[in-house]
Amino acid sequence: MLDALPANLRPTLAEFERWRVYLPNYFALIGEDEDGDPLPLPASVHRGAFRLGWRATWEKAARRFGNLHPALADCDDFLTAVRDHLAVRMKRRRGPRIERLAQAWLARHGLLGLLAASERWHRLRPHIAPSLVPPGFALPAVLGAFEGDGCLARELLTPQALAEEGEAMRHCVGGYWAQCVAGERIFSLAAFGERATAQYHPHVKPDTDDTVYRLVQLRGPFNGEVSPRIETLAREIEARINAPERRAQRWAALEARGRLEVAELEWRQARQQAAAWLDAKTRSQLEAVLEWLELTPPCPEVLLCDFIAGYQYHDGAAVEEGLRVGDALSLVREPDNPHDRLAVRLDWQGHKLGYLPRPRNAEIALALDAGEKLTARIRRIDAEADPWERVEVVVQTAP
């Protein structure tokens, strides 16, 4: 990393030691291998990140953003919003990986630019309107509420409760419904004149046939730090969640995922719509990021540009040698499909290759139902890729 910096921007040993405490957060953003070691990256990433010099960059960041551990960690939420924004803009199911976005942002705008964009997004981001939240869904409580000695802890079990907490605390918990459906639990804490939000992540223990919840995040208003007394309360809630008598409730929290798949899908769609918003300065900065990533947004006529879903389960392998870039594909609606009423099948010369991926298929299915003329063709083939990323298709309005 330091070798990428010009000699006049490198730190002395003392300067390096002064700021190395933040390196784990830095490397977590840009990517690590399975052993937790930094990935080899283009020199432009580190050179761009520390364009003011090692010492000057960290000092200026600390003066502006305070404790850099939460500030760097919060960049992940911001980059997730950028990824979702690009998914919409690139007409894809998913945008670029978070690590690649972080690398590009550092290369083009520096570490200070990334921290500033993250702080700005957290401060200005729009909240998902309650009308977009799936109505009538509540998760099973693991603990519910706890009150004692002037302390109050309340488990947030609906999208509305999460949205209200995010609004009151001015942080991102309003967008954590999908994680809660998957088994995580969010608690609103109030004690000693303070408020905080605690997030607990489940860990399955196969040897004991049980689940243990661990406190993974604890934030005050505006993602601020909390007092030791609030942290003690959060640890007490952790202990109560993991009490032996709550074993059944812990399993129920995980089993709820299957029962609420529809709610999760709808929430993800609503969240992606809200995430499509970025402030004007961030949108301007994003153009340089796209250039570094060598990504070009599709033309307005394109409705979807993504990989074939379920390719490995149908006729793809049998006919793959005959597929060519540019080949026309047939779009076949399956309104009676038991798995997805908006299913759109992709056929090549009478062979079933798979389906358009959810949830991006919805707009196309409705357009086909309305009689609109659409075309589909193979955009890219990578025989070495995993089956689910082997054939990319583009769907657009017919000329």
XYZ file of C-alpha atoms in Angstrom, residues 308-320 334 337 339 345-347 351-356 387:
26
model
C -30.324 -15.482 -17.036
C -31.835 -16.800 -13.809
C -31.961 -20.583 -13.421
C -29.681 -21.152 -16.431
C -28.066 -24.177 -14.765
C -31.406 -25.953 -14.317
C -32.704 -25.987 -17.894
C -31.401 -26.520 -21.461
C -28.489 -24.092 -21.307
C -25.701 -26.644 -20.863
C -27.021 -28.800 -23.727
C -27.118 -25.953 -26.277
C -24.378 -23.676 -24.934
C -45.851 -17.648 -17.542
C -46.004 -20.109 -12.749
C -43.188 -19.610 -8.032
C -39.189 -17.345 -19.680
C -36.274 -17.013 -22.105
C -36.215 -19.444 -25.056
C -34.971 -24.455 -25.993
C -35.671 -23.125 -22.503
C -32.622 -21.277 -21.146
C -34.144 -19.896 -17.932
C -35.940 -16.782 -16.760
C -35.535 -13.058 -16.355
C -23.604 -21.010 -14.522
